[in-house]
Amino acid sequence: MKQTQVQETFLQRLYHSHYLVQDHRVHGICAVPGLALMDMVYRVAALYLDKQPIELRQVLFKQPIVTSEDFDKNIYVTFTPIDSYWKVTITSQKIKDDVIIDQQMEVNMECFMYVMNNRNNSQAFDVQAFMKQSTKQWDMDQMYDLVRKTKIFHDTFMKTEGTVYQWGNQELMELRLSSLAESYLDQFYAHAAFLDGSCLAGASFMVTGMQYNIFQKNTPYIPFMLERFCIYKPLPNKVYTYTEQTKTQEKISSAPDIVSRDITIFNEGGDILAEYNTFTVKRVREPQLIKKLTETRSLHINDIAKTHSIAHAVEQSEMIQTTKTIHQGRESPHLASIQRYLQQEIADVLKIHAESVQTNTGFYELGLDSTQLLGLVKVLENKVKTALYPTLLFEYSTVE
């Protein structure tokens, strides 16, 4: 078996002309669907771990991968051993005609990878019985109509076909690939169109008023995190996604910052193909900010001269030495000053006086964005010396 106790990085070139981004646009910007990165990790992990079964935990989507007419993207998947598991980091860099054109390396996703000791042996789901007893049905195109209201557009390659079935608080989506997408099926472990289409799980509950409709007001929701993700078998050309509506979801009465649900993907015979545990999407407060991701920071001519040409498709590259910047934080002199400590940390990020940070004002209203909130969670982790859930400051949205 292949040695896996060394850090390795794998490279894939994503061209702006690829259907993956051409047929998935967010406010006019070509963007890789966040869940499509799961397929990339599984394909590369098969090389790194010699096809051992894996699951991903604490998946955090940090920044979308975008392309433009001015650049393609080098996408790096790095596996770093930590005891009996691995940290997986996906980073990317702008490139054009084999020349790096931006010195900035963007961090797009992080998670932890574990080898599965026991494969899922759950009892099969009766897909046909569910469809027959369902009380409401919709065409998948109606679900995509909802998404288009938030200026997220899917074209042929990235748009699944099929029918949505609802029975009580349960939903089953039959998803099929377009003929164009199916012609590339053998290039994926789990086709990107299926993974992205599964994000629409639960949309029928919004149509029937069982849940607040997040697909409105020109405000998109994008993948934020996954507590656990596992693909047990490669996905075929037709799959079924299942989810349930919980009482907590039914109580949402206004646009939430985050929404979570569990999703299971079955084949036609009812065998489990993939599982999403606590899949969370977050509201993009300022969707126009995605356009900033298309800006470039030019390299000096000497840096460009040092850049090596990189082969197309997938190949193993040299190890990337990453430097971690750790915020040391400041020691709070008294436990009673927790609020003042938080006010000061927020003030440092916003470059304002701590007295200006109102304790009953939402973090977004104070001027923080989601990246800064994630950074503050890390600061708090260092302070309390324990791991905190990434959604902490999204669920508890004020200092108080």
mmCIF file of C-alpha atoms in Angstrom:
data_model
loop_
_atom_site.group_PDB
_atom_site.id
_atom_site.type_symbol
_atom_site.label_atom_id
_atom_site.label_comp_id
_atom_site.label_asym_id
_atom_site.label_seq_id
_atom_site.Cartn_x
_atom_site.Cartn_y
_atom_site.Cartn_z
ATOM 1 C CA MET A 1 0.000 0.000 0.000
ATOM 2 C CA LYS A 2 1.198 3.519 -0.794
ATOM 3 C CA GLN A 3 2.984 5.463 1.975
ATOM 4 C CA THR A 4 0.626 8.164 3.186
ATOM 5 C CA GLN A 5 2.556 9.745 6.064
ATOM 6 C CA VAL A 6 4.062 12.459 3.918
ATOM 7 C CA GLN A 7 2.494 15.678 2.728
ATOM 8 C CA GLU A 8 1.627 15.635 -0.948
ATOM 9 C CA THR A 9 0.015 18.143 -3.286
ATOM 10 C CA PHE A 10 -1.838 17.373 -6.502
ATOM 11 C CA LEU A 11 -2.610 19.826 -9.254
ATOM 12 C CA GLN A 12 -5.498 20.238 -11.655
ATOM 13 C CA ARG A 13 -5.784 22.979 -14.262
ATOM 14 C CA LEU A 14 -9.263 24.482 -14.651
ATOM 15 C CA TYR A 15 -9.766 26.367 -17.897
ATOM 16 C CA HIS A 16 -12.263 29.192 -18.203
ATOM 17 C CA SER A 17 -13.746 27.385 -21.202
ATOM 18 C CA HIS A 18 -14.687 24.320 -19.112
ATOM 19 C CA TYR A 19 -18.396 23.535 -18.870
ATOM 20 C CA LEU A 20 -17.993 23.298 -15.086
ATOM 21 C CA VAL A 21 -17.705 27.080 -14.814
ATOM 22 C CA GLN A 22 -19.225 28.225 -18.106
ATOM 23 C CA ASP A 23 -22.532 26.598 -17.168
ATOM 24 C CA HIS A 24 -22.541 27.784 -13.543
ATOM 25 C CA ARG A 25 -22.572 31.551 -13.028
ATOM 26 C CA VAL A 26 -23.142 33.568 -9.879
ATOM 27 C CA HIS A 27 -24.064 37.189 -10.596
ATOM 28 C CA GLY A 28 -22.449 36.809 -13.991
ATOM 29 C CA ILE A 29 -19.178 35.320 -12.676
ATOM 30 C CA CYS A 30 -18.102 31.824 -13.723
ATOM 31 C CA ALA A 31 -17.709 29.892 -10.468
ATOM 32 C CA VAL A 32 -17.038 26.299 -9.456
ATOM 33 C CA PRO A 33 -19.975 24.948 -7.414
ATOM 34 C CA GLY A 34 -18.684 24.436 -3.884
ATOM 35 C CA LEU A 35 -19.767 20.800 -3.648
ATOM 36 C CA ALA A 36 -17.936 19.997 -6.898
ATOM 37 C CA LEU A 37 -14.750 20.177 -4.814
ATOM 38 C CA MET A 38 -15.891 17.005 -3.034
ATOM 39 C CA ASP A 39 -15.546 15.086 -6.300
ATOM 40 C CA MET A 40 -12.071 16.528 -6.784
ATOM 41 C CA VAL A 41 -10.955 15.414 -3.320
ATOM 42 C CA TYR A 42 -12.268 11.890 -3.870
ATOM 43 C CA ARG A 43 -10.600 11.529 -7.259
ATOM 44 C CA VAL A 44 -7.229 12.730 -5.974
ATOM 45 C CA ALA A 45 -7.491 10.818 -2.686
ATOM 46 C CA ALA A 46 -7.777 7.610 -4.720
ATOM 47 C CA LEU A 47 -4.238 8.324 -5.943
ATOM 48 C CA TYR A 48 -2.929 9.390 -2.559
ATOM 49 C CA LEU A 49 -4.461 6.553 -0.488
ATOM 50 C CA ASP A 50 -4.465 3.836 -3.135
ATOM 51 C CA LYS A 51 -8.300 3.766 -3.373
ATOM 52 C CA GLN A 52 -8.972 3.245 0.338
ATOM 53 C CA PRO A 53 -12.564 4.211 1.322
ATOM 54 C CA ILE A 54 -12.672 7.663 2.933
ATOM 55 C CA GLU A 55 -15.027 10.160 4.522
ATOM 56 C CA LEU A 56 -14.585 13.914 4.953
ATOM 57 C CA ARG A 57 -15.382 15.787 8.157
ATOM 58 C CA GLN A 58 -15.603 19.446 9.170
ATOM 59 C CA VAL A 59 -15.606 20.602 5.572
ATOM 60 C CA LEU A 60 -15.317 24.389 5.396
ATOM 61 C CA PHE A 61 -15.875 26.246 2.122
ATOM 62 C CA LYS A 62 -13.828 29.425 2.494
ATOM 63 C CA GLN A 63 -13.880 31.149 -0.910
ATOM 64 C CA PRO A 64 -15.365 30.292 -4.323
ATOM 65 C CA ILE A 65 -13.072 29.334 -7.191
ATOM 66 C CA VAL A 66 -13.767 31.621 -10.156
ATOM 67 C CA THR A 67 -12.373 32.043 -13.662
ATOM 68 C CA SER A 68 -12.633 34.804 -16.259
ATOM 69 C CA GLU A 69 -11.617 35.676 -19.820
ATOM 70 C CA ASP A 70 -8.350 36.938 -18.319
ATOM 71 C CA PHE A 71 -7.308 33.842 -16.388
ATOM 72 C CA ASP A 72 -7.702 30.115 -15.775
ATOM 73 C CA LYS A 73 -7.012 28.497 -12.397
ATOM 74 C CA ASN A 74 -4.429 26.111 -11.022
ATOM 75 C CA ILE A 75 -6.175 24.169 -8.251
ATOM 76 C CA TYR A 76 -3.974 22.470 -5.649
ATOM 77 C CA VAL A 77 -5.203 19.692 -3.338
ATOM 78 C CA THR A 78 -2.821 19.168 -0.409
ATOM 79 C CA PHE A 79 -2.945 16.218 2.007
ATOM 80 C CA THR A 80 -1.184 16.744 5.346
ATOM 81 C CA PRO A 81 -0.931 13.742 7.753
ATOM 82 C CA ILE A 82 -2.121 14.304 11.339
ATOM 83 C CA ASP A 83 -1.909 11.132 13.448
ATOM 84 C CA SER A 84 -4.532 8.755 11.982
ATOM 85 C CA TYR A 85 -6.191 11.276 9.645
ATOM 86 C CA TRP A 86 -5.272 14.010 7.196
ATOM 87 C CA LYS A 87 -5.965 17.687 6.760
ATOM 88 C CA VAL A 88 -7.051 18.467 3.210
ATOM 89 C CA THR A 89 -6.581 21.969 1.851
ATOM 90 C CA ILE A 90 -7.675 23.224 -1.559
ATOM 91 C CA THR A 91 -5.967 26.367 -2.798
ATOM 92 C CA SER A 92 -5.930 28.039 -6.195
ATOM 93 C CA GLN A 93 -3.960 30.560 -8.214
ATOM 94 C CA LYS A 94 -4.679 32.566 -11.356
ATOM 95 C CA ILE A 95 -2.776 31.480 -14.457
ATOM 96 C CA LYS A 96 -2.834 32.295 -18.170
ATOM 97 C CA ASP A 97 -0.955 30.465 -20.941
ATOM 98 C CA ASP A 98 1.109 28.545 -18.370
ATOM 99 C CA VAL A 99 2.222 31.752 -16.640
ATOM 100 C CA ILE A 100 1.173 32.600 -13.074
ATOM 101 C CA ILE A 101 -0.349 36.082 -13.279
ATOM 102 C CA ASP A 102 -1.287 36.669 -9.639
ATOM 103 C CA GLN A 103 0.996 36.181 -6.657
ATOM 104 C CA GLN A 104 -1.930 35.550 -4.321
ATOM 105 C CA MET A 105 -2.688 31.940 -3.379
ATOM 106 C CA GLU A 106 -6.373 31.693 -2.442
ATOM 107 C CA VAL A 107 -7.557 29.209 0.194
ATOM 108 C CA ASN A 108 -10.834 27.756 -1.061
ATOM 109 C CA MET A 109 -11.659 24.781 1.143
ATOM 110 C CA GLU A 110 -10.400 22.891 4.190
ATOM 111 C CA CYS A 111 -11.477 19.610 5.776
ATOM 112 C CA PHE A 112 -10.250 16.495 7.544
ATOM 113 C CA MET A 113 -10.099 13.117 5.815
ATOM 114 C CA TYR A 114 -10.498 9.758 7.541
ATOM 115 C CA VAL A 115 -10.211 6.206 6.247
ATOM 116 C CA MET A 116 -13.513 4.368 6.768
ATOM 117 C CA ASN A 117 -13.221 1.109 8.670
ATOM 118 C CA ASN A 118 -16.847 0.083 8.211
ATOM 119 C CA ARG A 119 -18.800 0.715 5.034
ATOM 120 C CA ASN A 120 -22.443 1.766 5.283
ATOM 121 C CA ASN A 121 -24.760 -1.218 5.558
ATOM 122 C CA SER A 122 -28.038 0.650 6.008
ATOM 123 C CA GLN A 123 -31.233 -0.944 4.792
ATOM 124 C CA ALA A 124 -32.195 0.028 1.255
ATOM 125 C CA PHE A 125 -34.739 2.795 0.684
ATOM 126 C CA ASP A 126 -37.855 1.977 -1.367
ATOM 127 C CA VAL A 127 -37.570 4.653 -4.045
ATOM 128 C CA GLN A 128 -40.471 3.428 -6.168
ATOM 129 C CA ALA A 129 -42.883 3.199 -3.216
ATOM 130 C CA PHE A 130 -42.067 6.760 -2.164
ATOM 131 C CA MET A 131 -42.753 8.140 -5.639
ATOM 132 C CA LYS A 132 -46.077 6.315 -5.821
ATOM 133 C CA GLN A 133 -47.313 7.531 -2.429
ATOM 134 C CA SER A 134 -46.080 11.115 -2.856
ATOM 135 C CA THR A 135 -48.809 13.773 -2.756
ATOM 136 C CA LYS A 136 -47.041 16.567 -4.679
ATOM 137 C CA GLN A 137 -44.679 16.629 -7.661
ATOM 138 C CA TRP A 138 -42.710 19.300 -9.523
ATOM 139 C CA ASP A 139 -40.371 19.373 -12.482
ATOM 140 C CA MET A 140 -36.762 20.129 -11.507
ATOM 141 C CA ASP A 141 -36.848 23.152 -13.790
ATOM 142 C CA GLN A 142 -39.245 24.776 -11.306
ATOM 143 C CA MET A 143 -36.593 24.417 -8.609
ATOM 144 C CA TYR A 144 -33.986 26.023 -10.856
ATOM 145 C CA ASP A 145 -36.457 28.864 -11.457
ATOM 146 C CA LEU A 146 -36.221 29.616 -7.743
ATOM 147 C CA VAL A 147 -32.427 29.764 -7.876
ATOM 148 C CA ARG A 148 -32.425 32.053 -10.911
ATOM 149 C CA LYS A 149 -34.182 34.693 -8.792
ATOM 150 C CA THR A 150 -30.934 35.005 -6.816
ATOM 151 C CA LYS A 151 -28.905 35.425 -10.041
ATOM 152 C CA ILE A 152 -27.385 31.953 -9.966
ATOM 153 C CA PHE A 153 -27.690 30.493 -13.455
ATOM 154 C CA HIS A 154 -27.259 26.883 -14.592
ATOM 155 C CA ASP A 155 -26.831 25.945 -18.231
ATOM 156 C CA THR A 156 -27.025 22.522 -19.895
ATOM 157 C CA PHE A 157 -23.951 20.841 -18.381
ATOM 158 C CA MET A 158 -24.651 21.902 -14.803
ATOM 159 C CA LYS A 159 -28.444 21.671 -14.840
ATOM 160 C CA THR A 160 -29.981 18.349 -13.847
ATOM 161 C CA GLU A 161 -33.312 17.075 -15.115
ATOM 162 C CA GLY A 162 -35.965 15.127 -13.242
ATOM 163 C CA THR A 163 -38.900 15.282 -10.849
ATOM 164 C CA VAL A 164 -39.314 16.333 -7.222
ATOM 165 C CA TYR A 165 -41.638 14.250 -5.026
ATOM 166 C CA GLN A 166 -43.005 15.402 -1.663
ATOM 167 C CA TRP A 167 -44.849 13.323 0.922
ATOM 168 C CA GLY A 168 -45.543 14.990 4.246
ATOM 169 C CA ASN A 169 -42.272 16.306 5.638
ATOM 170 C CA GLN A 170 -40.198 14.154 3.255
ATOM 171 C CA GLU A 171 -38.811 14.985 -0.166
ATOM 172 C CA LEU A 172 -37.222 12.871 -2.901
ATOM 173 C CA MET A 173 -35.592 14.430 -5.953
ATOM 174 C CA GLU A 174 -35.006 12.293 -9.034
ATOM 175 C CA LEU A 175 -31.958 13.755 -10.777
ATOM 176 C CA ARG A 176 -30.744 12.890 -14.282
ATOM 177 C CA LEU A 177 -27.826 14.287 -16.241
ATOM 178 C CA SER A 178 -28.297 16.057 -19.545
ATOM 179 C CA SER A 179 -26.897 14.178 -22.536
ATOM 180 C CA LEU A 180 -23.970 16.627 -22.613
ATOM 181 C CA ALA A 181 -23.169 16.127 -18.923
ATOM 182 C CA GLU A 182 -23.562 12.351 -19.198
ATOM 183 C CA SER A 183 -20.949 12.226 -21.952
ATOM 184 C CA TYR A 184 -18.391 13.282 -19.301
ATOM 185 C CA LEU A 185 -19.649 10.955 -16.553
ATOM 186 C CA ASP A 186 -16.523 8.769 -16.560
ATOM 187 C CA GLN A 187 -14.365 11.809 -15.720
ATOM 188 C CA PHE A 188 -16.047 12.243 -12.329
ATOM 189 C CA TYR A 189 -16.325 10.147 -9.193
ATOM 190 C CA ALA A 190 -19.503 12.072 -8.425
ATOM 191 C CA HIS A 191 -20.626 14.299 -11.287
ATOM 192 C CA ALA A 192 -20.503 18.010 -10.400
ATOM 193 C CA ALA A 193 -24.048 18.549 -11.714
ATOM 194 C CA PHE A 194 -25.402 15.967 -9.258
ATOM 195 C CA LEU A 195 -23.489 17.419 -6.303
ATOM 196 C CA ASP A 196 -24.600 20.943 -7.164
ATOM 197 C CA GLY A 197 -28.175 19.835 -7.888
ATOM 198 C CA SER A 198 -28.362 18.174 -4.484
ATOM 199 C CA CYS A 199 -28.009 21.667 -2.958
ATOM 200 C CA LEU A 200 -31.641 22.180 -3.998
ATOM 201 C CA ALA A 201 -32.796 19.484 -1.583
ATOM 202 C CA GLY A 202 -35.623 20.915 0.484
ATOM 203 C CA ALA A 203 -36.642 23.490 -2.134
ATOM 204 C CA SER A 204 -40.110 21.951 -2.437
ATOM 205 C CA PHE A 205 -40.778 22.822 1.228
ATOM 206 C CA MET A 206 -40.256 26.476 0.297
ATOM 207 C CA VAL A 207 -42.725 26.156 -2.580
ATOM 208 C CA THR A 208 -45.398 24.779 -0.252
ATOM 209 C CA GLY A 209 -44.689 27.300 2.505
ATOM 210 C CA MET A 210 -43.305 24.724 4.951
ATOM 211 C CA GLN A 211 -40.044 26.660 5.153
ATOM 212 C CA TYR A 212 -38.957 30.251 4.610
ATOM 213 C CA ASN A 213 -38.080 30.699 0.927
ATOM 214 C CA ILE A 214 -34.387 31.582 0.869
ATOM 215 C CA PHE A 215 -34.430 31.922 -2.922
ATOM 216 C CA GLN A 216 -35.591 35.515 -3.083
ATOM 217 C CA LYS A 217 -34.563 39.134 -2.657
ATOM 218 C CA ASN A 218 -31.639 38.748 -5.075
ATOM 219 C CA THR A 219 -29.574 37.202 -2.277
ATOM 220 C CA PRO A 220 -27.873 33.870 -3.033
ATOM 221 C CA TYR A 221 -26.978 31.184 -0.514
ATOM 222 C CA ILE A 222 -23.767 29.234 -1.123
ATOM 223 C CA PRO A 223 -22.194 26.168 0.556
ATOM 224 C CA PHE A 224 -20.548 27.049 3.852
ATOM 225 C CA MET A 225 -19.759 23.845 5.690
ATOM 226 C CA LEU A 226 -20.411 20.123 6.029
ATOM 227 C CA GLU A 227 -20.103 18.256 9.300
ATOM 228 C CA ARG A 228 -19.559 14.975 7.449
ATOM 229 C CA PHE A 229 -19.545 13.926 3.788
ATOM 230 C CA CYS A 230 -19.121 10.441 2.364
ATOM 231 C CA ILE A 231 -19.444 8.903 -1.107
ATOM 232 C CA TYR A 232 -19.771 5.132 -0.843
ATOM 233 C CA LYS A 233 -19.940 4.401 -4.565
ATOM 234 C CA PRO A 234 -19.377 6.391 -7.782
ATOM 235 C CA LEU A 235 -22.613 8.078 -8.866
ATOM 236 C CA PRO A 236 -24.401 6.616 -11.962
ATOM 237 C CA ASN A 237 -26.316 8.650 -14.569
ATOM 238 C CA LYS A 238 -29.449 8.892 -12.390
ATOM 239 C CA VAL A 239 -29.674 9.397 -8.627
ATOM 240 C CA TYR A 240 -32.266 10.226 -5.966
ATOM 241 C CA THR A 241 -31.688 12.742 -3.175
ATOM 242 C CA TYR A 242 -33.685 12.432 0.040
ATOM 243 C CA THR A 243 -34.198 14.935 2.835
ATOM 244 C CA GLU A 244 -36.674 15.629 5.634
ATOM 245 C CA GLN A 245 -38.148 18.878 6.925
ATOM 246 C CA THR A 246 -37.525 19.360 10.649
ATOM 247 C CA LYS A 247 -39.631 21.385 13.077
ATOM 248 C CA THR A 248 -36.690 23.763 13.565
ATOM 249 C CA GLN A 249 -36.628 24.536 9.842
ATOM 250 C CA GLU A 250 -40.383 25.115 9.840
ATOM 251 C CA LYS A 251 -40.031 27.838 12.489
ATOM 252 C CA ILE A 252 -37.771 30.040 10.325
ATOM 253 C CA SER A 253 -39.805 33.160 9.546
ATOM 254 C CA SER A 254 -37.222 35.559 8.095
ATOM 255 C CA ALA A 255 -34.077 35.306 5.969
ATOM 256 C CA PRO A 256 -31.585 33.372 8.126
ATOM 257 C CA ASP A 257 -27.814 33.738 7.828
ATOM 258 C CA ILE A 258 -27.361 29.965 7.663
ATOM 259 C CA VAL A 259 -29.599 26.997 6.836
ATOM 260 C CA SER A 260 -28.692 23.347 7.493
ATOM 261 C CA ARG A 261 -30.111 19.958 6.543
ATOM 262 C CA ASP A 262 -29.107 16.309 6.125
ATOM 263 C CA ILE A 263 -29.169 14.822 2.613
ATOM 264 C CA THR A 264 -28.852 11.226 1.411
ATOM 265 C CA ILE A 265 -28.276 10.157 -2.191
ATOM 266 C CA PHE A 266 -29.653 6.779 -3.360
ATOM 267 C CA ASN A 267 -29.519 4.823 -6.588
ATOM 268 C CA GLU A 268 -32.661 3.497 -8.247
ATOM 269 C CA GLY A 269 -32.440 0.285 -6.221
ATOM 270 C CA GLY A 270 -32.448 2.255 -2.958
ATOM 271 C CA ASP A 271 -28.783 1.702 -2.040
ATOM 272 C CA ILE A 272 -27.060 4.619 -0.313
ATOM 273 C CA LEU A 273 -24.481 6.235 -2.583
ATOM 274 C CA ALA A 274 -23.586 9.347 -0.560
ATOM 275 C CA GLU A 275 -24.432 11.125 2.692
ATOM 276 C CA TYR A 276 -24.298 14.775 3.746
ATOM 277 C CA ASN A 277 -24.550 15.309 7.511
ATOM 278 C CA THR A 278 -25.421 18.872 8.539
ATOM 279 C CA PHE A 279 -24.881 20.490 5.165
ATOM 280 C CA THR A 280 -24.976 24.244 5.808
ATOM 281 C CA VAL A 281 -25.390 27.079 3.326
ATOM 282 C CA LYS A 282 -24.835 30.730 4.191
ATOM 283 C CA ARG A 283 -26.439 33.899 2.928
ATOM 284 C CA VAL A 284 -24.221 36.121 0.790
ATOM 285 C CA ARG A 285 -24.906 39.579 2.158
ATOM 286 C CA GLU A 286 -23.140 41.411 -0.664
ATOM 287 C CA PRO A 287 -23.224 39.185 -3.753
ATOM 288 C CA GLN A 288 -21.422 41.824 -5.813
ATOM 289 C CA LEU A 289 -18.252 41.019 -3.855
ATOM 290 C CA ILE A 290 -17.814 37.870 -5.954
ATOM 291 C CA LYS A 291 -16.752 40.166 -8.806
ATOM 292 C CA LYS A 292 -13.716 41.183 -6.758
ATOM 293 C CA LEU A 293 -12.446 37.612 -7.060
ATOM 294 C CA THR A 294 -11.769 38.269 -10.741
ATOM 295 C CA GLU A 295 -9.245 41.009 -9.932
ATOM 296 C CA THR A 296 -5.548 40.167 -10.224
ATOM 297 C CA ARG A 297 -2.411 41.289 -8.441
ATOM 298 C CA SER A 298 0.333 41.516 -11.050
ATOM 299 C CA LEU A 299 3.634 39.790 -10.466
ATOM 300 C CA HIS A 300 6.951 41.565 -10.962
ATOM 301 C CA ILE A 301 8.729 40.662 -14.172
ATOM 302 C CA ASN A 302 11.429 38.769 -12.245
ATOM 303 C CA ASP A 303 8.765 36.603 -10.603
ATOM 304 C CA ILE A 304 7.169 35.791 -13.966
ATOM 305 C CA ALA A 305 10.562 34.774 -15.359
ATOM 306 C CA LYS A 306 10.891 32.240 -12.558
ATOM 307 C CA THR A 307 7.489 30.665 -13.204
ATOM 308 C CA HIS A 308 7.636 27.144 -14.635
ATOM 309 C CA SER A 309 5.303 25.815 -17.290
ATOM 310 C CA ILE A 310 2.809 23.330 -15.807
ATOM 311 C CA ALA A 311 1.330 20.388 -17.705
ATOM 312 C CA HIS A 312 -2.421 20.238 -18.394
ATOM 313 C CA ALA A 313 -4.969 17.871 -16.771
ATOM 314 C CA VAL A 314 -4.169 16.196 -13.434
ATOM 315 C CA GLU A 315 -0.617 15.618 -12.246
ATOM 316 C CA GLN A 316 1.299 15.473 -9.018
ATOM 317 C CA SER A 317 3.245 18.660 -8.337
ATOM 318 C CA GLU A 318 6.033 19.558 -5.963
ATOM 319 C CA MET A 319 5.088 19.950 -2.351
ATOM 320 C CA ILE A 320 3.851 23.431 -1.510
ATOM 321 C CA GLN A 321 5.348 24.814 1.666
ATOM 322 C CA THR A 322 2.606 26.755 3.412
ATOM 323 C CA THR A 323 3.123 29.284 6.166
ATOM 324 C CA LYS A 324 0.394 29.570 8.761
ATOM 325 C CA THR A 325 -0.235 32.953 10.336
ATOM 326 C CA ILE A 326 -1.524 32.529 13.861
ATOM 327 C CA HIS A 327 -3.280 35.404 15.615
ATOM 328 C CA GLN A 328 -1.959 35.383 19.152
ATOM 329 C CA GLY A 329 -4.859 37.355 20.611
ATOM 330 C CA ARG A 330 -4.539 39.291 23.861
ATOM 331 C CA GLU A 331 -4.885 38.049 27.378
ATOM 332 C CA SER A 332 -8.088 39.173 29.062
ATOM 333 C CA PRO A 333 -7.168 40.215 32.623
ATOM 334 C CA HIS A 334 -10.497 39.135 34.103
ATOM 335 C CA LEU A 335 -13.147 36.635 33.081
ATOM 336 C CA ALA A 336 -15.730 39.371 33.662
ATOM 337 C CA SER A 337 -14.243 41.336 30.753
ATOM 338 C CA ILE A 338 -15.227 38.835 28.052
ATOM 339 C CA GLN A 339 -17.420 41.380 26.315
ATOM 340 C CA ARG A 340 -14.641 43.973 26.307
ATOM 341 C CA TYR A 341 -12.259 41.364 24.972
ATOM 342 C CA LEU A 342 -14.632 40.551 22.100
ATOM 343 C CA GLN A 343 -15.209 44.246 21.428
ATOM 344 C CA GLN A 344 -11.466 44.807 21.170
ATOM 345 C CA GLU A 345 -10.912 41.826 18.853
ATOM 346 C CA ILE A 346 -13.706 43.050 16.562
ATOM 347 C CA ALA A 347 -12.370 46.596 16.721
ATOM 348 C CA ASP A 348 -8.911 45.373 15.683
ATOM 349 C CA VAL A 349 -10.387 43.677 12.618
ATOM 350 C CA LEU A 350 -12.478 46.703 11.654
ATOM 351 C CA LYS A 351 -9.735 49.181 12.624
ATOM 352 C CA ILE A 352 -12.044 51.205 14.852
ATOM 353 C CA HIS A 353 -12.194 52.047 18.573
ATOM 354 C CA ALA A 354 -13.517 49.272 20.808
ATOM 355 C CA GLU A 355 -16.063 51.674 22.297
ATOM 356 C CA SER A 356 -17.694 51.878 18.840
ATOM 357 C CA VAL A 357 -18.542 48.165 18.863
ATOM 358 C CA GLN A 358 -22.128 47.891 20.093
ATOM 359 C CA THR A 359 -22.711 44.636 21.960
ATOM 360 C CA ASN A 360 -26.306 44.244 20.744
ATOM 361 C CA THR A 361 -25.595 44.969 17.065
ATOM 362 C CA GLY A 362 -25.220 42.096 14.616
ATOM 363 C CA PHE A 363 -21.716 41.290 13.398
ATOM 364 C CA TYR A 364 -22.674 41.930 9.773
ATOM 365 C CA GLU A 365 -24.202 45.274 10.716
ATOM 366 C CA LEU A 366 -20.943 46.176 12.465
ATOM 367 C CA GLY A 367 -19.164 45.680 9.155
ATOM 368 C CA LEU A 368 -17.680 42.176 9.455
ATOM 369 C CA ASP A 369 -17.885 39.749 6.549
ATOM 370 C CA SER A 370 -18.018 35.946 6.690
ATOM 371 C CA THR A 371 -14.253 35.538 6.209
ATOM 372 C CA GLN A 372 -13.563 37.844 9.138
ATOM 373 C CA LEU A 373 -16.096 35.986 11.291
ATOM 374 C CA LEU A 374 -14.325 32.699 10.570
ATOM 375 C CA GLY A 375 -11.065 34.376 11.555
ATOM 376 C CA LEU A 376 -12.587 35.483 14.846
ATOM 377 C CA VAL A 377 -13.708 31.919 15.563
ATOM 378 C CA LYS A 378 -10.052 30.881 15.212
ATOM 379 C CA VAL A 379 -9.020 33.663 17.585
ATOM 380 C CA LEU A 380 -11.541 32.402 20.145
ATOM 381 C CA GLU A 381 -10.306 28.826 19.673
ATOM 382 C CA ASN A 382 -6.782 29.965 20.538
ATOM 383 C CA LYS A 383 -8.138 31.813 23.541
ATOM 384 C CA VAL A 384 -10.174 28.983 25.068
ATOM 385 C CA LYS A 385 -7.825 26.219 23.841
ATOM 386 C CA THR A 386 -10.614 24.113 22.373
ATOM 387 C CA ALA A 387 -12.186 23.534 18.975
ATOM 388 C CA LEU A 388 -15.265 25.618 18.184
ATOM 389 C CA TYR A 389 -17.913 25.034 15.539
ATOM 390 C CA PRO A 390 -17.246 27.284 12.473
ATOM 391 C CA THR A 391 -20.868 28.494 12.466
ATOM 392 C CA LEU A 392 -20.575 29.795 16.067
ATOM 393 C CA LEU A 393 -20.651 33.509 15.211
ATOM 394 C CA PHE A 394 -23.277 32.990 12.531
ATOM 395 C CA GLU A 395 -25.666 31.394 15.014
ATOM 396 C CA TYR A 396 -24.811 33.790 17.887
ATOM 397 C CA SER A 397 -24.641 36.974 15.864
ATOM 398 C CA THR A 398 -23.935 39.651 18.494
ATOM 399 C CA VAL A 399 -21.387 40.120 21.262
ATOM 400 C CA GLU A 400 -24.143 39.740 23.852
#
